[in-house]
Coordinates of C-alpha atoms in Angstrom, one line a residue:
X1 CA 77.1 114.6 111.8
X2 CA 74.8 111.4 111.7
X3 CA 77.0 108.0 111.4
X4 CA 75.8 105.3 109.2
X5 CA 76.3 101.8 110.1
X6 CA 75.8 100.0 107.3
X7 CA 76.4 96.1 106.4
X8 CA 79.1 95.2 104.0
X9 CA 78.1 95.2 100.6
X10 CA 78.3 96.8 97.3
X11 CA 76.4 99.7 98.5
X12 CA 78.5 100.4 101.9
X13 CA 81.7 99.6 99.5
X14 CA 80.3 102.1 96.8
X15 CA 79.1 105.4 99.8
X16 CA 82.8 104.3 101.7
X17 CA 84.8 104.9 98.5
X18 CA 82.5 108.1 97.6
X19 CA 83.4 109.4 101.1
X20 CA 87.2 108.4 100.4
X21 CA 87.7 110.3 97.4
X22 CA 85.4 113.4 99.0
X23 CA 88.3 114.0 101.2
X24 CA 86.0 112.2 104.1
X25 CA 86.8 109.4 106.4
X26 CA 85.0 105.6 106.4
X27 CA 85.6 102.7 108.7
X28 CA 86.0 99.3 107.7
X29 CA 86.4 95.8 109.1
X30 CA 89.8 93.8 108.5
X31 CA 90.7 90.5 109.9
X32 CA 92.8 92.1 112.6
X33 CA 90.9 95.3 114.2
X34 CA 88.7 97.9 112.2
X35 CA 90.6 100.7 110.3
X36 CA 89.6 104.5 110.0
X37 CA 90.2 105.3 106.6
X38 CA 91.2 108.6 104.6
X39 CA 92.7 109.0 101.3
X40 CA 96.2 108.1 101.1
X41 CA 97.2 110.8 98.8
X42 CA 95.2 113.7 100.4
X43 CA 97.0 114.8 103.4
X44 CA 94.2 117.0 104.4
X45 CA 92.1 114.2 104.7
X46 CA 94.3 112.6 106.3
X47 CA 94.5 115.3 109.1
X48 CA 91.2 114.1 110.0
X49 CA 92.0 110.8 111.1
X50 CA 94.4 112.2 113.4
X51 CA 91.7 114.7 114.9
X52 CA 89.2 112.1 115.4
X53 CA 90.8 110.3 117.2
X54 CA 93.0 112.5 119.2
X55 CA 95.8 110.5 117.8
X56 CA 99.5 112.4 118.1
X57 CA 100.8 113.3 114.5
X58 CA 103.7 111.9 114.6
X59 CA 102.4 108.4 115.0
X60 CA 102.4 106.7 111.2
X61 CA 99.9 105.2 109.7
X62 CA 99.9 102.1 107.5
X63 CA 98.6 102.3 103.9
X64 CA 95.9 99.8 103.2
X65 CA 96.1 98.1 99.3
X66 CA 94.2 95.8 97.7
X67 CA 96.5 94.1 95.2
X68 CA 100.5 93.8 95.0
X69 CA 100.9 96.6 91.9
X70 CA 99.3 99.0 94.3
X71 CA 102.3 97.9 97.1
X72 CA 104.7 98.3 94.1
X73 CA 103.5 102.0 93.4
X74 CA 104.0 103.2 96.9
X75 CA 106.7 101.3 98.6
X76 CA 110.8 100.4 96.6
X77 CA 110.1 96.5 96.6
X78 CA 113.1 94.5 97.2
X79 CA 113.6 90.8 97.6
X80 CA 113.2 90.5 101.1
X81 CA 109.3 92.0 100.2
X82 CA 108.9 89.0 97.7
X83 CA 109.4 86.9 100.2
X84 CA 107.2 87.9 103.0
X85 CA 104.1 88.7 100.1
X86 CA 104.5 85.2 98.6
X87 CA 104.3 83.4 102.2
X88 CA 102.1 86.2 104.0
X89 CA 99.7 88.1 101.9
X90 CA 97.0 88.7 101.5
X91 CA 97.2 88.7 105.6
X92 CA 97.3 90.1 108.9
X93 CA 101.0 91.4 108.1
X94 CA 102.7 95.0 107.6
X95 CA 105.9 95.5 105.4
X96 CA 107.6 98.3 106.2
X97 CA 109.5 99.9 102.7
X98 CA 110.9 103.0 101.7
X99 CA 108.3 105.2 100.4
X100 CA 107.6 106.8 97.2
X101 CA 105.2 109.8 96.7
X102 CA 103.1 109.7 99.7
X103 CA 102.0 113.2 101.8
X104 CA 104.2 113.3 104.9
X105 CA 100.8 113.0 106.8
X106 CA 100.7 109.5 106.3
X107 CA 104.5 108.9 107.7
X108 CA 105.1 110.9 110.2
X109 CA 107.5 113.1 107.9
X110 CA 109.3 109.1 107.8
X111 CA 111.0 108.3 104.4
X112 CA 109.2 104.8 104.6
X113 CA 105.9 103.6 104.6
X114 CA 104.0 100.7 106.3
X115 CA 102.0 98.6 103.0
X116 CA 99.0 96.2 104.1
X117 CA 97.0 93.8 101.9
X118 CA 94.5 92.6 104.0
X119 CA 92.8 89.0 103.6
X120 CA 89.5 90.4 104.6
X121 CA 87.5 89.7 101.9
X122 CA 84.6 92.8 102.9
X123 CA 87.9 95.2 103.2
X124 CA 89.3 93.8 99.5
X125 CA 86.0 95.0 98.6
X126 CA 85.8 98.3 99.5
X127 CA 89.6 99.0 99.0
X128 CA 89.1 97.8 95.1
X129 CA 87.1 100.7 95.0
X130 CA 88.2 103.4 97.1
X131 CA 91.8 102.8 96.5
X132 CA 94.6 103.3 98.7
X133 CA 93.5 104.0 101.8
X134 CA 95.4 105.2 105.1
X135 CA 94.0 104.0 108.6
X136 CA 94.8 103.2 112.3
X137 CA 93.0 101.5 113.9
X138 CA 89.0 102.9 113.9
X139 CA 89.1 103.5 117.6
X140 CA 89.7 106.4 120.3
X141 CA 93.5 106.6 120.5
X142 CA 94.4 104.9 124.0
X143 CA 91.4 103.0 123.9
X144 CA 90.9 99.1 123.1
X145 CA 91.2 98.9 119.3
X146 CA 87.8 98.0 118.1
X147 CA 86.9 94.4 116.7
X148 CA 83.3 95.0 116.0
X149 CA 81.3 97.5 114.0
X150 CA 79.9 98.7 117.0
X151 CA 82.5 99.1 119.0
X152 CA 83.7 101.6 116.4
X153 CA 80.0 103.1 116.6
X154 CA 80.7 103.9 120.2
X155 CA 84.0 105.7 120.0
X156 CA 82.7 107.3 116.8
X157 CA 78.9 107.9 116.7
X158 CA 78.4 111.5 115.3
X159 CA 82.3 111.8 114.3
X160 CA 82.4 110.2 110.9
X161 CA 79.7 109.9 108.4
X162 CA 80.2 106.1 107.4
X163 CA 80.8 102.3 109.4
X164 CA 81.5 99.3 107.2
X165 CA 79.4 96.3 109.2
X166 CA 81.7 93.4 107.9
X167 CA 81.4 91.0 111.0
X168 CA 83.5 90.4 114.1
X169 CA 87.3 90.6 113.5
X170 CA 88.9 86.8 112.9
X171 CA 92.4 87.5 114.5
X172 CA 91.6 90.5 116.9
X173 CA 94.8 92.4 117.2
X174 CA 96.8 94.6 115.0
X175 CA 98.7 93.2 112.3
X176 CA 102.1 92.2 112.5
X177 CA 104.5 95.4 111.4
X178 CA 108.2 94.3 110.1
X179 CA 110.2 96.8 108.6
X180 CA 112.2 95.8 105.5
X181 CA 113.7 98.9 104.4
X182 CA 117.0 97.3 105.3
X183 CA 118.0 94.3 107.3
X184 CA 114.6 92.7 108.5
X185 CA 113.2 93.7 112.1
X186 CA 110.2 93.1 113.8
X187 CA 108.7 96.2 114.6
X188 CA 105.1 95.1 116.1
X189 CA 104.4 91.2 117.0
X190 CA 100.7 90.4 115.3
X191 CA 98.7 87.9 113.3
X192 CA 102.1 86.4 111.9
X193 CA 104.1 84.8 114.3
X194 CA 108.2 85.9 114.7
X195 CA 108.5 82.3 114.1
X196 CA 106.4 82.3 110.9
X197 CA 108.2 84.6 109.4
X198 CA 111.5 83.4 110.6
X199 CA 111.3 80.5 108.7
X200 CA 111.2 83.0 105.5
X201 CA 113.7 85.8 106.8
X202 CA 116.1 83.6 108.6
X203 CA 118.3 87.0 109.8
X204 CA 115.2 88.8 110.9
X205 CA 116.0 90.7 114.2
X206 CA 113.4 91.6 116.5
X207 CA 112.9 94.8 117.8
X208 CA 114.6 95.7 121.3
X209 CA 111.5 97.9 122.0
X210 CA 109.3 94.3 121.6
X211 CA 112.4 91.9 123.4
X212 CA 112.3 94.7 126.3
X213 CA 108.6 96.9 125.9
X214 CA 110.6 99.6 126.3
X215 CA 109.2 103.3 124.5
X216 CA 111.1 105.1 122.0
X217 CA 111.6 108.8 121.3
X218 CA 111.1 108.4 117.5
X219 CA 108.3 105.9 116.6
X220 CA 109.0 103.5 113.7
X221 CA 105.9 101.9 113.5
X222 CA 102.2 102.7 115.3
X223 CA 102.2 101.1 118.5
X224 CA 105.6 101.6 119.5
X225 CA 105.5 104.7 121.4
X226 CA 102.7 105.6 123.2
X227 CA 99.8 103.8 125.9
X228 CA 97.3 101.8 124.3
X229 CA 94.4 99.8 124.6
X230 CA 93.2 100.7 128.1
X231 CA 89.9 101.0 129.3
X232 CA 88.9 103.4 132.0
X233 CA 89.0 100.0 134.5
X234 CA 92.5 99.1 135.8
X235 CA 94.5 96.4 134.2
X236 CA 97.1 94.4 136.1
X237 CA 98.9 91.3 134.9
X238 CA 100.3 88.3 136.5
X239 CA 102.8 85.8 136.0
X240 CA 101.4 82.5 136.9
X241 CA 98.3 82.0 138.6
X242 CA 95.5 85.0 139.3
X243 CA 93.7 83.7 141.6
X244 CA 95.0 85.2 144.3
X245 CA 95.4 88.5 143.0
X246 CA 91.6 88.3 142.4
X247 CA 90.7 87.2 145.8
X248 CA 92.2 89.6 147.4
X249 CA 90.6 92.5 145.3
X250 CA 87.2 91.1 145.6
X251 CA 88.5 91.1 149.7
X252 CA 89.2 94.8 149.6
X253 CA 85.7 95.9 147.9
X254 CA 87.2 96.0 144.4
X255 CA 84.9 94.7 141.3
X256 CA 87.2 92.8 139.5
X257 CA 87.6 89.7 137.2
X258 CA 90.5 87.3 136.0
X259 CA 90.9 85.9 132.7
X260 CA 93.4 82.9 132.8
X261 CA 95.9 82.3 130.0
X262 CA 94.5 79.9 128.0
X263 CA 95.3 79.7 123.9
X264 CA 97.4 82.6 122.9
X265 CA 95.2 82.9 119.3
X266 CA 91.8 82.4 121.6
X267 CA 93.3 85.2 124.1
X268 CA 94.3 87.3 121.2
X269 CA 90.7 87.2 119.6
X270 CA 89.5 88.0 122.6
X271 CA 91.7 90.5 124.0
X272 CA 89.8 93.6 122.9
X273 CA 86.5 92.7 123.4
X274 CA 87.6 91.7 127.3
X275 CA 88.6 95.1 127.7
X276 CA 86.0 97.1 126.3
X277 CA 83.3 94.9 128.2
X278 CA 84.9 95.7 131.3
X279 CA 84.1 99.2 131.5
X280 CA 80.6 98.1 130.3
X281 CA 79.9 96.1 133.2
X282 CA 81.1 98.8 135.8
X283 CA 84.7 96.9 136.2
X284 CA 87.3 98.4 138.2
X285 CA 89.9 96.0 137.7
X286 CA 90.6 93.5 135.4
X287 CA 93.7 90.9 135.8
X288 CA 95.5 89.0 132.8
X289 CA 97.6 85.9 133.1
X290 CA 100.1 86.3 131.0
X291 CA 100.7 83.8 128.7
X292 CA 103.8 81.8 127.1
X293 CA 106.2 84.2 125.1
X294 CA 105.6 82.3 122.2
X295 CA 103.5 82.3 118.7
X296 CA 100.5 84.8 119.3
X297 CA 101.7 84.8 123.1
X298 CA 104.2 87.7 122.1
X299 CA 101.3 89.6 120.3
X300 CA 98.9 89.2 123.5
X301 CA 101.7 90.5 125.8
X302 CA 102.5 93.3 123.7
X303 CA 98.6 94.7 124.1
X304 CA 97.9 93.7 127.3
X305 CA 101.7 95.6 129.2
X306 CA 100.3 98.8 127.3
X307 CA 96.8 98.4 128.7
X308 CA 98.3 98.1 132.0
X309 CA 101.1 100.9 132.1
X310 CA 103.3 98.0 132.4
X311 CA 102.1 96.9 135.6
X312 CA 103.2 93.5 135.8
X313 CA 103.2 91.2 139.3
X314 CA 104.7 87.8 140.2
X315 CA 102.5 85.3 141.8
X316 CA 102.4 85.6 145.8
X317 CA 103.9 89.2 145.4
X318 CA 102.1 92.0 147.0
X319 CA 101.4 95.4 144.9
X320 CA 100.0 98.3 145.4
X321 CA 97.7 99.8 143.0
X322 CA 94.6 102.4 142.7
X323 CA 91.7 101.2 141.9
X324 CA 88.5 103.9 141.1
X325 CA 90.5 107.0 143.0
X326 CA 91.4 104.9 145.8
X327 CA 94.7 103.2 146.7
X328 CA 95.1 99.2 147.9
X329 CA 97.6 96.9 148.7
X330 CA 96.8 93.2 147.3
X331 CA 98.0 90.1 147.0
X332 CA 99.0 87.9 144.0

């Protein structure tokens, strides 16, 4: 199969929404990550997301919309729903409802459904004509989620026919998932803040899975259940300062790099990128600082615990990690 990569426009919009309805896949930019896209009403089609990219089945998707009457067709709407779509949407925020007539595909054989309305105007776009669309994000599952066209290009070169070029990605992780079925929870920290939307769902609870990154047996949102985001370089986080952690790598041999904590939206934006450039430039390890648990913070920590097995140490602890087949004790 030849990938196109094509810039967004009315022609990639028109080919993408051609594919959609064919029964094929198309990737497209939003303001979080890219999404792999497949008919939301054609469970075969949406099979193929799943094989491309090795993703487990019973991992949900989200449905991808383009106007609040499509929400309204697929999802019971309820107060709570008014709420978050007059403050949030269009935006980088999933609502969680119970589902009407969608292929079990889509939900992990769930009765709900996660509903997005993306702000991206280039995704608006192509969604306005290919309609409801399902998609994870358009990378190899466990892998960085992708914030560029070509990142998505080099998980998927030769695996889909189409790319939507629409520009790097303006928040750079996924969106924020809460689930409004019932009593409001945060099921995935993103784009919106838990304090944003506190101010708007004053009895929202938040996850224990987010309070405590703990896995769960049945996942109620993607994200939730299995390792993400890691490149083939080990990641290791720190509380406080990385310096030391980094000098003693570089000590033992070990190509590494730090990135500091600096602005919890900058780190976000960046999060990806850092870890799919690390593997690029021959990295073996690469060391976070994590940042404040607040705002974007909680999104940043929620990536980068994944990308690291949930290999977290305290400044001046020692640990013992392996590194490119090889086994070191170091420093932080």
């Amino acid at each position: 199969m030849i990938t196109q990569l094509l810039k967004a426009g009315r022609e990639s919009f028109e080919m993408g929404a051609k594919l959609i309805r064919a029964g094929e896949l198309t990737a497209f930019p939003t303001e979080t990550v890219y999404g792999l896209g497949a008919d939301a009403f054609n469970g075969n089609a949406v099979k193929k997301i799943f094989e491309a990219k090795g993703r487990p089945s019973d991992n949900p998707l989200i449905v991808h919309v383009c106007s609040k009457e499509q929400m309204l067709q697929l999802g019971y709407w309820n107060d709570n729903a008014e709420a978050v779509f007059n403050a949030f949407m269009p935006g980088p925020i999933t609502v969680v409802l119970k589902k009407r007539d969608l292929p079990n595909e889509v939900t992990a054989g769930l009765d709900t459904v996660g509903l997005r309305y993306p702000e991206h105007r280039d995704a608006q776009g192509f969604l306005a004509l290919a309609g409801p669309v399902a998609a994870p994000s358009a990378n190899i599952s466990g892998r960085p989620s992708p914030t560029t066209a070509q990142h998505v290009f080099d998980d998927f070169n030769g695996k889909i026919p189409l790319i939507i070029d629409g520009g790097v990605c303006s928040v750079g992780v996924e969106s924020t998932v809460i689930s409004l079925a019932e009593r409001p929870v945060l099921l995935r920290p993103g784009g919106v803040t838990p304090e944003q939307l506190l101010r708007v769902l004053p009895d929202m609870k938040i996850h224990e899975a987010v309070l405590r990154n703990i896995r769960l047996d049945a996942a109620a949102s993607p994200g939730m259940k299995y390792k993400h985001y890691s490149p083939d370089a080990r990641v290791v986080l720190v509380r406080g300062s990385g310096e030391n952690l980094l000098a003693s790598a570089l000590e033992n041999g070990i190509r590494a790099v730090l990135y500091p904590s600096r602005d919890a939206a900058a780190d976000a934006h960046e999060l990806f990128s850092r870890l799919r450039s690390a593997d690029a430039q021959g990295l073996e390890l690469v060391i976070f600082e994590l940042p404040p648990q607040e705002g974007m913070g909680l999104s940043v920590i929620n990536r980068l615990l994944r990308a690291s097995a949930f290999t977290v140490a305290d400044e001046g602890q020692s640990i013992e990690i392996t590194c490119a087949g090889r086994s070191c004790r170091l420093k932080a």
